[in-house]
Amino acid sequence: LLLGVLSLGGGLGWTGAQPSPPSPLTIPARPVTSTPADTLRDPIFPGLGQAGLDVRHYDVALTVERPGTPELRGAVTLTLASTRALPEVRLDFLGPAVTAVRWNGRAAPFRVDAAAQKLVVTPPAPLLPGHEAHLSVEYRGRPGVILDPGFGAAPVELGWQSVPAAGGRAGANFALSEPHGTHTFLPCNDHPSDKATFTTRITVPQGYVAAASGVEGPVGEGNGTRTFVFTQAEPIPTYVLGLFVDRFERVTAPPVPVGVNGAPVARRDYFPVSTPPNVRAVYTRTGEALRVLSDWFGPYPFGAYGTAVVTPRLPALETATLSTIPVTSGERTSVHELAHQWFGNAVSPATWADVWLNEGFATYSELIWTEAQGEDGGAVVTRWYDTLVRAGTRPLVATREEQLFDRSAYQRGALALQALRVAVGDGAFRAFLRAYTARFSGGTVSTAEFLAFARAQTGERGEAALRLWVESPGLPPLPVVARASV
Ligand code: ARG
Ligand code: ZN
């Protein structure tokens, strides 16, 4: 794990007073063209990311002076590597005004390409494979706005959320970024195929509590401020970086020994002070859910788990180690977001077209939980199927942004897994799930790799059952247990 070198103080901008001494290795800044060839060519969001760039670690320092307003101050140091020579680094960024950029501690030329949503930095020499560099960016102001068309009637603004103070409730902020909102407030390689570790420091006024993905370190006391620090030691995609500021109560529970090799998973939840008891009660069952799901999915992949409750009516999100769940959601959502820690956060989609692998497994966990309560799982499966009969359906690999979080991604994705289970039986299905997370945890998986792995683990029978649900233009028949099969 490589930590960054930036401190918050002493920000000298490129336009500032300390130009780098000339070096024979300096290459002149070239005019920047934004050809799609530079990007990761995601099938849904072709502009995201930079081909050949590998961000290993983000060292993030955020200052929220007035919680509830969009104003943000940031200083991030990225540990960079590359798989090809990069004469420029093109980070996704639609964030506040950049005030300083440094390459290995020295001011470096940069420009903001707002149309391409990129921060383009020219290093003194190309970044070469086998080398690492530290790129530091400081910025302050208002995050950019990216709208998500696919949720309910009104579009959702992705990224940095501001919840103004109202009716005696304090102002709050949090990140809600899936799929591509993180670069509204953080310069990053904003694509799930470039997973990274994070150190996050959040400075807030006294009286506020900040939280983020990862395991918490000691709180720093400043002059009227407090700084909270978190280490996310396992790599995660940028869209699940969780960040929260509110007048939270941090509530701990006993650790649950379901991590890798039985390691204890720390438990903590964050409730805004006004959270009613019936909402808090939902999260008293999280330890039990960790045990039930890890029994099917294999060891829980991170060092901590819990929920941060937020007040706006927005979709829940599986932010790493600390799910973001609206106060209006219940137990089913809490189990769904927990399942995403395996499917989405540890095993991540290779592209956005593969996001049904996240939503299908997370929806499937709702059936596992229902069955673990001794309730009728058949009713859950029938409900999924009826939803698709009414709403219509599509093959599982998404081709348009509007499909990413539609019913096919969730219910048809879950039914594909049910079809596999029915085809191979409970024992083989559970073994498959555990082998799958063991094989792909920490990395990414495409739909094609998923199918190939299913074939290797469960044979032609398992693969065929899945493939029907992945590929058919129409709705396949409801999978039912064939009692005659061996
Ligand atoms: N992954 C989230 C969940 O199902 C859903 C996020 C939906 N996001 C959106 N921008 N529509 O838990
Ligand atoms: Zn989900």
Coordinates of C-alpha atoms and ligand atoms in Angstrom, one line a residue:
L1 CA 0.0 0.0 0.0
L2 CA 1.5 3.3 -1.1
L3 CA 0.5 6.4 0.6
G4 CA 0.5 9.8 -1.0
V5 CA 2.8 12.7 -0.1
L6 CA 0.5 15.7 -0.1
S7 CA -0.3 17.7 2.9
L8 CA -3.1 20.3 3.0
G9 CA -0.9 23.3 3.7
G10 CA 1.3 25.4 1.4
G11 CA -0.6 25.0 -1.9
L12 CA 1.4 26.5 -4.7
G13 CA -0.4 26.5 -8.0
W14 CA 1.0 26.1 -11.4
T15 CA 0.2 29.7 -11.9
G16 CA 1.9 30.4 -8.5
A17 CA 5.3 31.5 -7.6
Q18 CA 7.3 28.4 -7.7
P19 CA 8.0 27.1 -11.3
S20 CA 9.9 23.9 -11.6
P21 CA 13.6 24.4 -12.5
P22 CA 14.1 23.6 -16.2
S23 CA 15.1 20.0 -16.7
P24 CA 16.6 18.4 -19.8
L25 CA 13.9 15.7 -19.5
T26 CA 11.0 18.2 -19.8
I27 CA 8.9 17.8 -22.8
P28 CA 6.9 20.7 -24.0
A29 CA 3.2 20.7 -23.4
R30 CA 1.4 19.6 -26.6
P31 CA -2.0 20.8 -27.7
V32 CA -4.5 18.4 -26.2
T33 CA -6.9 16.6 -28.4
S34 CA -9.6 14.5 -26.9
T35 CA -9.8 11.4 -29.1
P36 CA -12.0 8.6 -27.8
A37 CA -8.9 6.4 -28.3
D38 CA -7.5 7.8 -25.0
T39 CA -10.4 6.5 -23.0
L40 CA -11.3 3.1 -21.7
R41 CA -14.1 2.9 -24.3
D42 CA -16.8 1.7 -21.9
P43 CA -19.8 0.5 -24.0
I44 CA -22.2 2.8 -22.0
F45 CA -19.9 5.7 -21.1
P46 CA -17.3 5.8 -23.8
G47 CA -15.6 9.0 -22.4
L48 CA -14.7 7.6 -19.0
G49 CA -11.2 6.8 -17.9
Q50 CA -7.8 6.7 -19.6
A51 CA -6.4 3.7 -21.4
G52 CA -3.1 2.5 -19.9
L53 CA -3.5 4.5 -16.7
D54 CA -3.5 2.5 -13.4
V55 CA -4.3 4.5 -10.3
R56 CA -3.1 2.4 -7.4
H57 CA -4.1 4.7 -4.5
Y58 CA -6.0 7.9 -3.7
D59 CA -4.9 9.9 -0.7
V60 CA -7.9 12.2 -0.3
A61 CA -8.2 15.2 2.0
L62 CA -11.6 17.0 2.0
T63 CA -12.6 20.0 4.0
V64 CA -16.3 20.8 4.5
E65 CA -16.4 24.2 6.1
R66 CA -20.2 24.6 6.0
P67 CA -22.0 21.3 5.9
G68 CA -25.2 21.3 3.9
T69 CA -23.7 23.6 1.2
P70 CA -21.9 22.4 -1.9
E71 CA -18.7 24.2 -1.1
L72 CA -15.8 21.8 -0.9
R73 CA -12.1 22.0 -0.6
G74 CA -10.0 19.1 -1.8
A75 CA -6.4 17.9 -1.9
V76 CA -5.8 14.5 -3.5
T77 CA -2.6 12.7 -4.2
L78 CA -2.9 9.8 -6.7
T79 CA -0.3 7.1 -6.8
L80 CA -0.1 6.3 -10.6
A81 CA 1.3 3.5 -12.6
S82 CA 0.8 2.7 -16.3
T83 CA 0.7 -0.1 -18.8
R84 CA 2.0 2.0 -21.6
A85 CA 3.9 5.2 -22.0
L86 CA 1.7 8.2 -21.1
P87 CA 2.8 11.6 -22.2
E88 CA -0.3 13.0 -20.5
V89 CA -2.5 11.9 -17.7
R90 CA -6.1 12.5 -18.4
L91 CA -8.2 12.2 -15.2
D92 CA -12.0 12.4 -15.2
F93 CA -12.9 15.6 -13.5
L94 CA -15.9 18.0 -13.5
G95 CA -15.2 19.3 -10.1
P96 CA -14.4 22.6 -8.4
A97 CA -11.7 25.0 -9.7
V98 CA -8.2 23.5 -9.6
T99 CA -5.8 25.6 -7.7
A100 CA -2.6 23.5 -7.9
V101 CA -1.2 20.5 -9.6
R102 CA 2.1 18.8 -8.7
W103 CA 3.9 15.9 -10.2
N104 CA 6.1 14.2 -7.7
G105 CA 6.0 17.3 -5.6
R106 CA 6.8 19.8 -8.4
A107 CA 4.3 22.1 -10.1
A108 CA 3.2 20.6 -13.4
P109 CA 1.3 22.1 -16.3
F110 CA -2.4 21.2 -16.5
R111 CA -5.6 22.2 -18.2
V112 CA -9.2 21.5 -17.6
D113 CA -11.1 20.2 -20.7
A114 CA -14.6 20.8 -19.5
A115 CA -16.3 19.4 -22.6
A116 CA -14.4 16.1 -22.1
Q117 CA -14.8 16.3 -18.3
K118 CA -11.0 15.8 -18.0
L119 CA -8.2 17.3 -16.0
V120 CA -5.2 17.0 -18.3
V121 CA -1.8 17.0 -16.7
T122 CA 1.6 17.0 -18.5
P123 CA 4.3 15.3 -16.5
P124 CA 7.9 16.4 -17.0
A125 CA 8.5 13.1 -18.8
P126 CA 6.0 10.4 -19.9
L127 CA 4.9 8.0 -17.3
L128 CA 6.4 4.7 -18.2
P129 CA 5.4 1.1 -17.4
G130 CA 7.2 -0.1 -14.3
H131 CA 7.4 3.3 -12.8
E132 CA 5.2 5.1 -10.2
A133 CA 4.4 8.7 -9.8
H134 CA 2.5 10.9 -7.3
L135 CA 0.1 13.4 -8.8
S136 CA -1.4 15.9 -6.4
V137 CA -4.3 18.1 -7.2
E138 CA -5.8 20.9 -5.0
Y139 CA -9.2 22.4 -5.7
R140 CA -12.0 24.3 -4.1
G141 CA -15.5 25.5 -5.0
R142 CA -18.6 23.7 -6.2
P143 CA -18.7 20.2 -7.6
G144 CA -20.0 19.7 -11.1
V145 CA -23.4 18.3 -11.9
I146 CA -24.0 15.0 -13.7
L147 CA -27.6 13.8 -14.1
D148 CA -28.7 10.2 -14.0
P149 CA -31.7 9.6 -16.2
G150 CA -32.6 6.2 -15.0
F151 CA -34.1 6.6 -11.5
G152 CA -37.8 7.3 -11.1
A153 CA -39.5 10.3 -12.5
A154 CA -37.0 13.0 -11.6
P155 CA -33.4 12.7 -12.6
V156 CA -30.9 12.3 -9.8
E157 CA -27.8 14.5 -9.5
L158 CA -24.9 12.2 -9.1
G159 CA -21.9 12.8 -7.0
W160 CA -21.5 15.2 -4.1
Q161 CA -24.9 15.7 -2.3
S162 CA -25.7 18.7 -0.3
V163 CA -28.6 18.5 2.2
P164 CA -29.4 22.0 3.4
A165 CA -30.2 22.6 7.1
A166 CA -34.0 22.6 7.5
G167 CA -36.6 22.4 10.4
G168 CA -34.0 22.2 13.1
R169 CA -32.0 19.5 11.3
A170 CA -28.4 20.3 10.5
G171 CA -27.0 20.5 7.0
A172 CA -25.3 17.4 5.7
N173 CA -23.3 16.1 2.7
F174 CA -22.5 12.7 1.2
A175 CA -21.4 11.1 -2.0
L176 CA -23.9 9.2 -4.2
S177 CA -21.9 8.5 -7.3
E178 CA -22.9 5.3 -9.1
P179 CA -22.3 5.1 -12.0
H180 CA -20.0 8.1 -12.9
G181 CA -20.5 10.8 -10.3
T182 CA -17.3 10.5 -8.3
H183 CA -15.5 12.8 -10.8
T184 CA -17.9 15.6 -9.9
F185 CA -15.8 16.1 -6.7
L186 CA -12.7 14.1 -7.1
P187 CA -10.2 13.9 -10.0
C188 CA -10.0 10.2 -10.7
N189 CA -9.8 7.4 -13.3
D190 CA -13.6 7.1 -12.9
H191 CA -14.2 3.5 -14.2
P192 CA -14.8 0.3 -12.3
S193 CA -12.0 -1.5 -14.1
D194 CA -9.4 0.7 -12.3
K195 CA -9.8 -0.2 -8.7
A196 CA -7.7 1.4 -6.0
T197 CA -7.2 1.7 -2.3
F198 CA -8.0 5.0 -0.5
T199 CA -7.0 7.0 2.5
T200 CA -9.6 9.6 3.2
R201 CA -9.3 12.5 5.6
I202 CA -12.4 14.7 6.1
T203 CA -12.2 17.9 8.1
V204 CA -15.5 19.3 9.5
P205 CA -16.5 21.9 12.1
Q206 CA -16.7 20.8 15.7
G207 CA -20.0 19.1 16.4
Y208 CA -20.1 17.3 13.1
V209 CA -19.0 13.7 12.4
A210 CA -17.5 12.6 9.1
A211 CA -17.4 9.0 7.9
A212 CA -15.9 7.3 4.8
S213 CA -15.2 3.9 3.4
G214 CA -12.7 1.9 5.3
V215 CA -11.4 1.5 8.8
E216 CA -11.3 4.5 11.0
G217 CA -8.1 6.0 12.5
P218 CA -7.7 8.5 15.4
V219 CA -9.7 11.7 15.2
G220 CA -7.6 14.9 14.9
E221 CA -8.6 18.0 16.8
G222 CA -8.1 21.4 15.0
N223 CA -9.0 24.9 15.8
G224 CA -12.7 24.6 15.8
T225 CA -12.5 21.6 13.5
R226 CA -12.1 17.9 13.7
T227 CA -10.4 15.6 11.1
F228 CA -11.6 12.0 10.6
V229 CA -9.4 9.6 8.8
F230 CA -10.2 6.2 7.1
T231 CA -8.2 3.5 5.4
Q232 CA -9.8 1.5 2.7
A233 CA -7.0 -1.1 2.4
E234 CA -8.7 -3.3 -0.3
P235 CA -9.1 -2.0 -3.8
I236 CA -12.6 -0.7 -4.7
P237 CA -14.1 1.0 -7.7
T238 CA -14.3 4.8 -7.5
Y239 CA -18.2 4.9 -7.6
V240 CA -18.4 3.2 -4.2
L241 CA -16.2 5.5 -2.3
G242 CA -18.5 6.5 0.6
L243 CA -18.1 9.9 2.2
F244 CA -20.5 11.4 4.8
V245 CA -20.8 14.5 6.9
D246 CA -23.7 15.0 9.3
R247 CA -24.4 15.4 13.0
F248 CA -24.1 11.6 13.2
E249 CA -24.2 9.3 16.2
R250 CA -21.7 6.5 15.6
V251 CA -23.1 3.3 17.0
T252 CA -20.8 0.2 17.3
A253 CA -21.8 -3.4 17.6
P254 CA -19.7 -6.5 18.4
P255 CA -17.4 -7.6 15.5
V256 CA -18.6 -10.6 13.4
P257 CA -16.0 -13.3 12.7
V258 CA -16.9 -13.8 9.0
G259 CA -13.9 -12.1 7.3
V260 CA -11.2 -13.9 5.4
N261 CA -9.9 -16.8 7.6
G262 CA -12.5 -15.9 10.2
A263 CA -11.1 -12.4 10.8
P264 CA -13.4 -10.1 12.8
V265 CA -15.4 -7.7 10.8
A266 CA -15.8 -4.4 12.7
R267 CA -19.4 -3.1 13.0
R268 CA -20.4 0.5 13.1
D269 CA -23.5 2.4 11.9
Y270 CA -24.0 6.1 11.5
F271 CA -27.4 7.6 12.3
P272 CA -28.2 11.3 12.0
V273 CA -29.2 12.4 15.5
S274 CA -32.9 12.6 14.6
T275 CA -33.1 9.0 13.4
P276 CA -36.2 7.3 14.9
P277 CA -35.8 4.1 16.9
N278 CA -37.7 2.0 14.3
V279 CA -35.1 2.9 11.7
R280 CA -32.2 2.1 14.0
A281 CA -33.8 -1.2 14.8
V282 CA -33.4 -2.4 11.2
Y283 CA -29.6 -2.4 11.6
T284 CA -29.6 -4.5 14.8
R285 CA -29.9 -7.5 12.4
T286 CA -26.8 -6.6 10.3
G287 CA -24.6 -9.1 12.2
E288 CA -27.0 -11.9 11.5
A289 CA -27.2 -10.8 7.8
L290 CA -23.4 -10.9 7.6
R291 CA -23.4 -14.5 8.9
V292 CA -26.2 -15.6 6.5
L293 CA -24.7 -14.1 3.4
S294 CA -21.1 -15.1 4.1
D295 CA -22.3 -18.6 4.5
W296 CA -23.4 -18.5 0.8
F297 CA -20.9 -16.0 -0.7
G298 CA -17.7 -16.8 1.2
P299 CA -15.8 -14.6 3.6
Y300 CA -16.8 -11.0 3.9
P301 CA -14.2 -9.1 1.8
F302 CA -13.5 -6.0 3.9
G303 CA -12.5 -5.1 7.5
A304 CA -15.7 -3.3 8.5
Y305 CA -19.3 -3.1 7.7
G306 CA -22.2 -0.8 8.5
T307 CA -24.7 1.7 7.3
A308 CA -24.8 5.4 7.1
V309 CA -28.4 6.6 7.1
V310 CA -29.2 9.6 4.9
T311 CA -32.3 11.7 4.8
P312 CA -33.1 12.5 1.1
R313 CA -35.3 10.3 -0.9
L314 CA -32.6 8.8 -3.2
P315 CA -31.6 5.3 -4.2
A316 CA -29.6 3.4 -1.7
L317 CA -25.9 2.7 -2.6
E318 CA -23.5 0.0 -1.6
T319 CA -20.6 2.4 -0.6
A320 CA -17.7 0.3 0.4
T321 CA -17.8 -0.9 4.0
L322 CA -20.5 1.6 4.8
S323 CA -23.6 1.4 2.7
T324 CA -25.6 4.6 2.1
I325 CA -29.3 4.0 2.9
P326 CA -32.1 6.5 3.0
V327 CA -34.0 6.7 6.3
T328 CA -37.2 5.5 4.4
S329 CA -35.6 2.1 3.4
G330 CA -36.0 -1.1 5.3
E331 CA -34.5 -4.5 5.9
R332 CA -34.7 -5.8 2.3
T333 CA -32.6 -2.8 1.1
S334 CA -30.1 -3.3 3.9
V335 CA -29.5 -6.9 2.9
H336 CA -29.3 -6.0 -0.7
E337 CA -26.6 -3.3 -0.1
L338 CA -24.7 -5.7 2.2
A339 CA -24.6 -8.3 -0.7
H340 CA -23.1 -5.7 -3.0
Q341 CA -20.0 -5.7 -0.8
W342 CA -19.2 -9.0 -2.4
F343 CA -20.9 -8.4 -5.7
G344 CA -19.9 -4.9 -7.0
N345 CA -17.3 -3.9 -4.5
A346 CA -15.0 -6.9 -4.1
V347 CA -16.0 -8.5 -7.5
S348 CA -16.5 -5.5 -9.7
P349 CA -18.0 -5.2 -13.2
A350 CA -15.4 -5.0 -16.0
T351 CA -17.6 -2.4 -17.8
W352 CA -20.9 -0.7 -17.1
A353 CA -22.6 -3.1 -19.6
D354 CA -21.9 -5.8 -17.0
V355 CA -23.6 -4.1 -14.1
W356 CA -26.4 -6.8 -14.0
L357 CA -23.7 -8.9 -12.3
N358 CA -23.9 -6.5 -9.4
E359 CA -27.7 -6.1 -9.3
G360 CA -28.6 -9.7 -10.1
F361 CA -26.5 -11.1 -7.2
A362 CA -27.6 -8.3 -4.8
T363 CA -31.3 -9.0 -5.6
Y364 CA -30.7 -12.7 -5.3
S365 CA -29.4 -12.1 -1.7
E366 CA -33.0 -11.0 -0.8
L367 CA -34.2 -14.5 -1.6
I368 CA -31.4 -16.0 0.5
W369 CA -32.3 -13.8 3.4
T370 CA -36.0 -14.7 3.0
E371 CA -35.3 -18.4 3.1
A372 CA -33.0 -18.0 6.1
Q373 CA -36.0 -16.5 8.0
G374 CA -37.9 -19.7 7.2
E375 CA -40.2 -17.8 4.8
D376 CA -41.4 -18.9 1.4
G377 CA -38.7 -18.2 -1.2
G378 CA -41.0 -19.4 -4.0
A379 CA -43.2 -16.3 -3.5
V380 CA -40.1 -14.0 -4.0
V381 CA -39.1 -15.8 -7.2
T382 CA -42.7 -15.5 -8.6
R383 CA -42.8 -11.8 -7.8
W384 CA -39.6 -11.3 -9.7
Y385 CA -41.0 -13.1 -12.7
D386 CA -44.4 -11.3 -12.6
T387 CA -42.5 -8.0 -12.5
L388 CA -40.8 -8.9 -15.7
V389 CA -43.9 -10.2 -17.4
R390 CA -45.5 -6.8 -16.7
A391 CA -42.5 -4.5 -17.4
G392 CA -40.9 -6.4 -20.3
T393 CA -37.3 -7.5 -20.4
R394 CA -34.1 -7.6 -22.4
P395 CA -30.9 -9.6 -22.6
L396 CA -28.7 -8.9 -19.5
V397 CA -25.7 -7.1 -21.0
A398 CA -26.8 -3.4 -21.1
T399 CA -26.5 -1.4 -24.2
R400 CA -27.9 2.0 -23.0
E401 CA -27.5 4.0 -19.9
E402 CA -31.3 3.8 -19.1
Q403 CA -30.9 0.0 -18.7
L404 CA -28.2 0.0 -16.0
F405 CA -30.6 -0.1 -13.1
D406 CA -33.8 -1.4 -14.8
R407 CA -35.9 -4.4 -13.8
S408 CA -34.0 -6.7 -16.1
A409 CA -30.7 -5.8 -14.3
Y410 CA -32.3 -6.6 -10.9
Q411 CA -35.0 -9.2 -11.3
R412 CA -33.9 -10.9 -14.5
G413 CA -30.3 -11.0 -13.2
A414 CA -31.6 -12.7 -10.0
L415 CA -33.7 -15.1 -12.0
A416 CA -30.6 -16.1 -14.0
L417 CA -28.9 -17.2 -10.8
Q418 CA -32.1 -19.0 -9.7
A419 CA -32.0 -20.8 -13.0
L420 CA -28.4 -21.9 -12.3
R421 CA -29.4 -23.1 -8.8
V422 CA -32.3 -25.1 -10.1
A423 CA -30.1 -26.6 -12.8
V424 CA -27.3 -27.7 -10.6
G425 CA -28.8 -28.0 -7.1
D426 CA -28.2 -26.1 -3.9
G427 CA -24.9 -27.7 -3.0
A428 CA -23.2 -27.0 -6.3
F429 CA -24.8 -23.5 -6.5
R430 CA -23.3 -22.6 -3.1
A431 CA -19.9 -24.0 -4.1
F432 CA -20.1 -22.0 -7.3
L433 CA -20.8 -18.8 -5.4
R434 CA -18.0 -19.3 -3.0
A435 CA -15.5 -20.2 -5.8
Y436 CA -16.6 -17.2 -7.9
T437 CA -16.0 -14.7 -5.1
A438 CA -12.7 -16.4 -4.2
R439 CA -11.6 -16.2 -7.8
F440 CA -12.6 -12.6 -8.7
S441 CA -12.5 -10.8 -5.3
G442 CA -10.3 -7.7 -5.6
G443 CA -10.7 -7.7 -9.4
T444 CA -13.2 -7.3 -12.1
V445 CA -15.3 -9.7 -14.2
S446 CA -17.1 -9.4 -17.5
T447 CA -20.2 -11.3 -18.4
A448 CA -18.2 -13.5 -20.8
E449 CA -15.7 -14.4 -18.0
F450 CA -18.6 -15.1 -15.6
L451 CA -20.1 -17.5 -18.1
A452 CA -16.8 -19.2 -18.8
F453 CA -16.2 -19.6 -15.0
A454 CA -19.7 -21.0 -14.6
R455 CA -19.0 -23.6 -17.3
A456 CA -15.8 -24.6 -15.6
Q457 CA -17.4 -24.9 -12.2
T458 CA -20.9 -26.3 -13.0
G459 CA -20.5 -27.8 -16.4
E460 CA -22.5 -27.4 -19.6
R461 CA -25.8 -27.7 -17.7
G462 CA -25.1 -24.7 -15.5
E463 CA -23.7 -22.6 -18.3
A464 CA -26.7 -23.4 -20.5
A465 CA -29.2 -22.4 -17.8
L466 CA -27.4 -19.1 -17.3
R467 CA -26.9 -18.4 -21.0
L468 CA -30.6 -18.6 -21.7
W469 CA -31.3 -15.9 -19.1
V470 CA -28.3 -13.8 -20.2
E471 CA -29.0 -13.9 -23.9
S472 CA -32.6 -14.6 -24.8
P473 CA -34.4 -11.6 -26.3
G474 CA -37.6 -12.6 -24.6
L475 CA -38.5 -13.9 -21.1
P476 CA -37.4 -17.6 -20.6
P477 CA -39.7 -19.9 -18.7
L478 CA -39.8 -19.6 -14.9
P479 CA -37.1 -22.0 -13.6
V480 CA -38.7 -24.8 -11.6
V481 CA -37.0 -27.7 -9.9
A482 CA -37.0 -30.7 -12.3
R483 CA -37.5 -33.6 -9.8
A484 CA -36.7 -36.2 -12.4
S485 CA -33.1 -34.9 -12.9
V486 CA -30.2 -36.6 -11.2
Ligands
ARG1 N1 -26.5 0.1 -6.9 C1 -27.6 0.7 -6.3 C2 -28.4 -0.4 -5.6 O1 -29.1 -1.1 -6.2 C3 -28.5 1.4 -7.2 C4 -27.9 2.7 -7.7 C5 -28.8 3.4 -8.7 N2 -28.2 4.5 -9.1 C6 -28.6 5.3 -10.1 N3 -27.9 6.3 -10.4 N4 -29.8 5.1 -10.6 O2 -28.2 -0.7 -4.5
ZN2 ZN -28.3 -3.0 -6.0

